Coordinates of C-alpha atoms in Angstrom, one line a residue:
Chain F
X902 CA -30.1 0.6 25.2
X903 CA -30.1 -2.1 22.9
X904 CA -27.3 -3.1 21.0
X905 CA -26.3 -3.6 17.5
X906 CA -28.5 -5.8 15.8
X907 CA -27.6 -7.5 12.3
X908 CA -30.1 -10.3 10.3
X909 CA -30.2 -12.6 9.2
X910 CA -27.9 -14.7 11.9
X911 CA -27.3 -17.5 9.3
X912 CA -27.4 -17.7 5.5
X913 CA -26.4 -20.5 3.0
X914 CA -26.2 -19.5 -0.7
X915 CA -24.4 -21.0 -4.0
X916 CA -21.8 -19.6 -5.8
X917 CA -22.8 -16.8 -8.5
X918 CA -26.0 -15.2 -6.1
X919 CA -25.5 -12.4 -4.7
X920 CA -26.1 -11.2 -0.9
X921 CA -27.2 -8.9 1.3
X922 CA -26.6 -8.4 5.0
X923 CA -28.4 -5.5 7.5
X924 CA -27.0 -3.9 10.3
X925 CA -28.8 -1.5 12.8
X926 CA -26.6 0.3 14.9
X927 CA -26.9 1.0 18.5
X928 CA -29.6 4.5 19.3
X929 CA -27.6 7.2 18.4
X930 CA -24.8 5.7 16.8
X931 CA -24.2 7.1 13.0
X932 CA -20.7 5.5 12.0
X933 CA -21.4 2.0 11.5
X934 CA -18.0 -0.2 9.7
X935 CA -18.4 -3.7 8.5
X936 CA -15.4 -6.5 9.0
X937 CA -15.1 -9.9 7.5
X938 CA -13.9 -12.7 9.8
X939 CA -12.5 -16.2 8.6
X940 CA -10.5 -18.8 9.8
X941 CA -7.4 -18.0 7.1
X942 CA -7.5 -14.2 7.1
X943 CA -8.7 -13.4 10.7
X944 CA -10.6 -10.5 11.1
X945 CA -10.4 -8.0 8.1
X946 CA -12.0 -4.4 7.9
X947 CA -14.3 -4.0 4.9
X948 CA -15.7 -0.6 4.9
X949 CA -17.2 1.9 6.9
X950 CA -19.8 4.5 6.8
X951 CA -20.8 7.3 8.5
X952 CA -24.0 10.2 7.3
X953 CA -24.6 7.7 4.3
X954 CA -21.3 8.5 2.9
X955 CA -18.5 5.8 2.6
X956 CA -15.5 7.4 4.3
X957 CA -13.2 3.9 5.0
X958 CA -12.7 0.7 2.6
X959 CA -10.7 -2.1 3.2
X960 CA -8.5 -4.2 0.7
X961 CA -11.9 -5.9 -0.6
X962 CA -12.9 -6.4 -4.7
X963 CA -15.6 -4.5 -5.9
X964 CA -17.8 -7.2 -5.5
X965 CA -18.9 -6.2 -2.0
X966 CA -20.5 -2.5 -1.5
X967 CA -22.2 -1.1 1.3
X968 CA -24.7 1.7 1.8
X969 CA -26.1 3.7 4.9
X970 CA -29.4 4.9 5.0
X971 CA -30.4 8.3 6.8
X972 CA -31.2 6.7 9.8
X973 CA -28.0 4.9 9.8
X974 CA -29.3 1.5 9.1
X975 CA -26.5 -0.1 6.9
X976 CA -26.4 -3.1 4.2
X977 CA -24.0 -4.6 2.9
X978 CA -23.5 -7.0 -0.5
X979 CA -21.6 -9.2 -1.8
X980 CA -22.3 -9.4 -5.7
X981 CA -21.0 -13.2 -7.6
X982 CA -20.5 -15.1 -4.7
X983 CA -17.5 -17.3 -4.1
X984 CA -16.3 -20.2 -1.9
X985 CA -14.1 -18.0 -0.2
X986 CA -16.4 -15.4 1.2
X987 CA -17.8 -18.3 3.6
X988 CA -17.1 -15.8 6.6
X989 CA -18.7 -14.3 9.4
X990 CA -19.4 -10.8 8.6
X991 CA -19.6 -8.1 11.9
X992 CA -21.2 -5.0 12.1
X993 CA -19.9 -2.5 14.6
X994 CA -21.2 1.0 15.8
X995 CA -20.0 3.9 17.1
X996 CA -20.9 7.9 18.0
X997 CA -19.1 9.2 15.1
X998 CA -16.3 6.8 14.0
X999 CA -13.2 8.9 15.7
X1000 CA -10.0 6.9 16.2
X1001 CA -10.8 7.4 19.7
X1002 CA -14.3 5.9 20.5
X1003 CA -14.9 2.5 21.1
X1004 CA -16.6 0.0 18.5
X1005 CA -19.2 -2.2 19.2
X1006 CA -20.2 -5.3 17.4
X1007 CA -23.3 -7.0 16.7
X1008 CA -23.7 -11.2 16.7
X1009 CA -22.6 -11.2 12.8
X1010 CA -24.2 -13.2 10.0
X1011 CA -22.7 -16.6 9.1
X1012 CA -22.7 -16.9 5.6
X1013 CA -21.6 -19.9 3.8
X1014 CA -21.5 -20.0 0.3
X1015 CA -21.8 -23.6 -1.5
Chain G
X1057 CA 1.4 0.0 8.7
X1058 CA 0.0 -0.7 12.0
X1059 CA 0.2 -4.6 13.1
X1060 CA -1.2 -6.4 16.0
X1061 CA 1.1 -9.7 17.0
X1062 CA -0.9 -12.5 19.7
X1063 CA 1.4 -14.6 19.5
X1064 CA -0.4 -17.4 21.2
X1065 CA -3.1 -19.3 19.5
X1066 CA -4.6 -21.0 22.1
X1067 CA -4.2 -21.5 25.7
X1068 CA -5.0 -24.2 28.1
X1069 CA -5.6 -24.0 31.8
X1070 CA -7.6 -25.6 34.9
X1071 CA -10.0 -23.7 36.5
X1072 CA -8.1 -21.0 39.2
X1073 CA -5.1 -20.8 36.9
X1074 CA -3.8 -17.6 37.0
X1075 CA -3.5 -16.9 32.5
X1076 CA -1.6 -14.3 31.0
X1077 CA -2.7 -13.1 27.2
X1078 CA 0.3 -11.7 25.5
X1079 CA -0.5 -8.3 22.8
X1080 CA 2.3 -7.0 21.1
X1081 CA 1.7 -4.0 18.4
X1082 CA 3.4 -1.7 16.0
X1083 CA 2.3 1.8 15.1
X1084 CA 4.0 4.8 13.8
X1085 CA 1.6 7.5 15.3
X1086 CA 2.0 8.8 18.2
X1087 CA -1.5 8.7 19.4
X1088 CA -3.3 5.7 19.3
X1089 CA -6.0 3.0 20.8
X1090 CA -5.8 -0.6 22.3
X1091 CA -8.5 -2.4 22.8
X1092 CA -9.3 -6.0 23.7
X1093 CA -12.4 -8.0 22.9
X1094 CA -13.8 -11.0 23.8
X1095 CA -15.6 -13.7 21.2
X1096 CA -17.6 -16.1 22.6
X1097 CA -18.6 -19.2 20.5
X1098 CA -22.2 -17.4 19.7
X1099 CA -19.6 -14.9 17.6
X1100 CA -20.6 -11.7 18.7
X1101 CA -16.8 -9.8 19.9
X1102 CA -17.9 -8.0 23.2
X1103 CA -15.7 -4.8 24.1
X1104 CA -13.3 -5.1 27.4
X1105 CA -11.3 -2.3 27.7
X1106 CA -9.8 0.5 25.5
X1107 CA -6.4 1.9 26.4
X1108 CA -5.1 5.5 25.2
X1109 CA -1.2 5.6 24.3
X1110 CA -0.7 8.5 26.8
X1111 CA -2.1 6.3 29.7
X1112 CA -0.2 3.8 30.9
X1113 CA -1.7 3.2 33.9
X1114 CA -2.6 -0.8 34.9
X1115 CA -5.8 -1.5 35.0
X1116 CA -7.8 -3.7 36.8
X1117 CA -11.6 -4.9 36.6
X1118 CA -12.6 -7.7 39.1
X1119 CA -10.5 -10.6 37.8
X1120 CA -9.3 -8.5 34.7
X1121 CA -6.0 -6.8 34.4
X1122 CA -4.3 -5.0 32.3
X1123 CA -0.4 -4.0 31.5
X1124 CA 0.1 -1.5 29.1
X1125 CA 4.2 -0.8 28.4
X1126 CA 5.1 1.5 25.9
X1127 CA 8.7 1.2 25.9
X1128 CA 7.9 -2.7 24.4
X1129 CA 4.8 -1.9 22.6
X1130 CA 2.8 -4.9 24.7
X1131 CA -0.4 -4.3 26.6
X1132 CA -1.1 -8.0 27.8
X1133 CA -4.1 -9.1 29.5
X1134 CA -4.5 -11.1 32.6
X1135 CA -6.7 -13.1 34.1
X1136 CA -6.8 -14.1 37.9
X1137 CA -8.7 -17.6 39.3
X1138 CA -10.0 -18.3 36.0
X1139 CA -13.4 -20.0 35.6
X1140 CA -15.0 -21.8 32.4
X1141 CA -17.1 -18.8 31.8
X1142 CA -14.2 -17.1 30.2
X1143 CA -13.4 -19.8 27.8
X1144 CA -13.6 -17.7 24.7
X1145 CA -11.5 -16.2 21.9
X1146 CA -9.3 -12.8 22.6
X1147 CA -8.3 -10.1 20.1
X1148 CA -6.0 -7.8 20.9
X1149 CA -7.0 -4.3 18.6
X1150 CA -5.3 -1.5 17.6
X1151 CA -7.1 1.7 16.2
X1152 CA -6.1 3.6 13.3
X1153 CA -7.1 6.6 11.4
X1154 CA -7.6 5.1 8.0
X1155 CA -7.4 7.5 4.8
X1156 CA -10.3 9.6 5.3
X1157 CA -8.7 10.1 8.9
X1158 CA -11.5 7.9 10.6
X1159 CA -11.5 4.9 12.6
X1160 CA -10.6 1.1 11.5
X1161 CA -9.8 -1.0 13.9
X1162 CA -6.8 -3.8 13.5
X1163 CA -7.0 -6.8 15.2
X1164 CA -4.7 -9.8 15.9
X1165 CA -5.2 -13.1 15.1
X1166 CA -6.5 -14.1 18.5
X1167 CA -6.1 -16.4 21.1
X1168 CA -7.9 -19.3 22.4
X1169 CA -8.5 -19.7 25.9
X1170 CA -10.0 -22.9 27.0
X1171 CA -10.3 -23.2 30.8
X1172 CA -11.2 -26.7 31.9
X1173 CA -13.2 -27.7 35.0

């Protein structure tokens, strides 16, 4: 089975654009939660979705959204870019997003923002 | 709130050093999920082991082992004759039902493992 995939693996932009990351979760996966990772803050939960529906958000301004599409592809943005979102942003998958299952990641995108 | 301590940052041994990854966590449910992960430099956090709180079993997976103590909220990790390969960053990750009652996943800050030749 293959495994998560996000693209693109690298992106530089400037402060003010916005961006937009994809994630395609592992076959059969529909829960599919997005975390930001950077040096300062560690690894943060963003949001998460599950049947297109965001059921999870993290501490995050309104500046970054997320959708699901119905075949549980997911994006998310990040509108007005700063310095500080220079992070590496994971996708992870699961069956159905129960506290129980197991999450698993993709390779992330490195964004850095100039 | 649920918390997730690693106290160490980074760790450094010689190859065939026994290493010992300390996770210490605080949660008010009774029911919850450890789990640790390993990041490799390419970034990508690749799943290890998940842990249920009524299972306190050891566990062990070739040179992987796991303690899991309730009664001091720690479920370290430790590996035996280490090798280079498994130079990598560690999280430690507890799982929480977040408001709508699903799944988020809190992590610790990590530790650094560099095993030298």
């Amino acid at each position: 089975k293959a495994g998560v995939t996000q693209t693109p693996r690298y992106l530089i932009k400037t402060r003010g654009q916005q961006v937009t990351l994809s994630c395609s979760p592992i076959s059969g996966h529909r829960s599919v939660s997005w975390y930001q990772q950077t040096p300062g803050q560690g690894l943060q939960f963003l949001f998460e979705y599950f049947s297109e529906t965001q059921r999870n958000k993290g501490n995050f301004p309104g500046r970054f959204s997320g959708r699901q599409f119905s075949n549980s592809r997911s994006e998310m943005n990040v509108s007005t870019l700063e310095l500080g979102d220079s992070a590496l942003y994971l996708c992870a998958s699961s069956l159905v997003g129960s506290v129980q299952e197991t999450q698993y990641f993709g390779p992330g995108t490195r964004l850095l923002v100039l | 709130a649920q918390k997730v301590t690693q106290a160490q940052t980074e760790i450094s041994v010689v190859e065939k050093e026994d290493v010992t990854l300390d996770c210490v966590y605080e949660t008010r449910d009774t029911t919850y999920y450890l789990f640790w992960y390993k990041q490799p430099p390419s970034g990508e956090l690749v799943f290890l082991i998940r842990r249920n709180s009524f299972d306190e079993q050891n566990e062990i997976s070739g040179r992987y082992s796991w303690n899991f103590q309730k009664s001091t909220s720690s479920f370290n990790f430790t590996i035996t004759a280490s090798q280079v390969v498994d130079s990598a960053v560690y999280f430690c990750a507890l799982s929480e039902a977040g408001i709508a009652g699903f799944q988020k996943l809190v992590f610790g800050t990590g530790t650094r493992l560099l095993v030298s030749p």
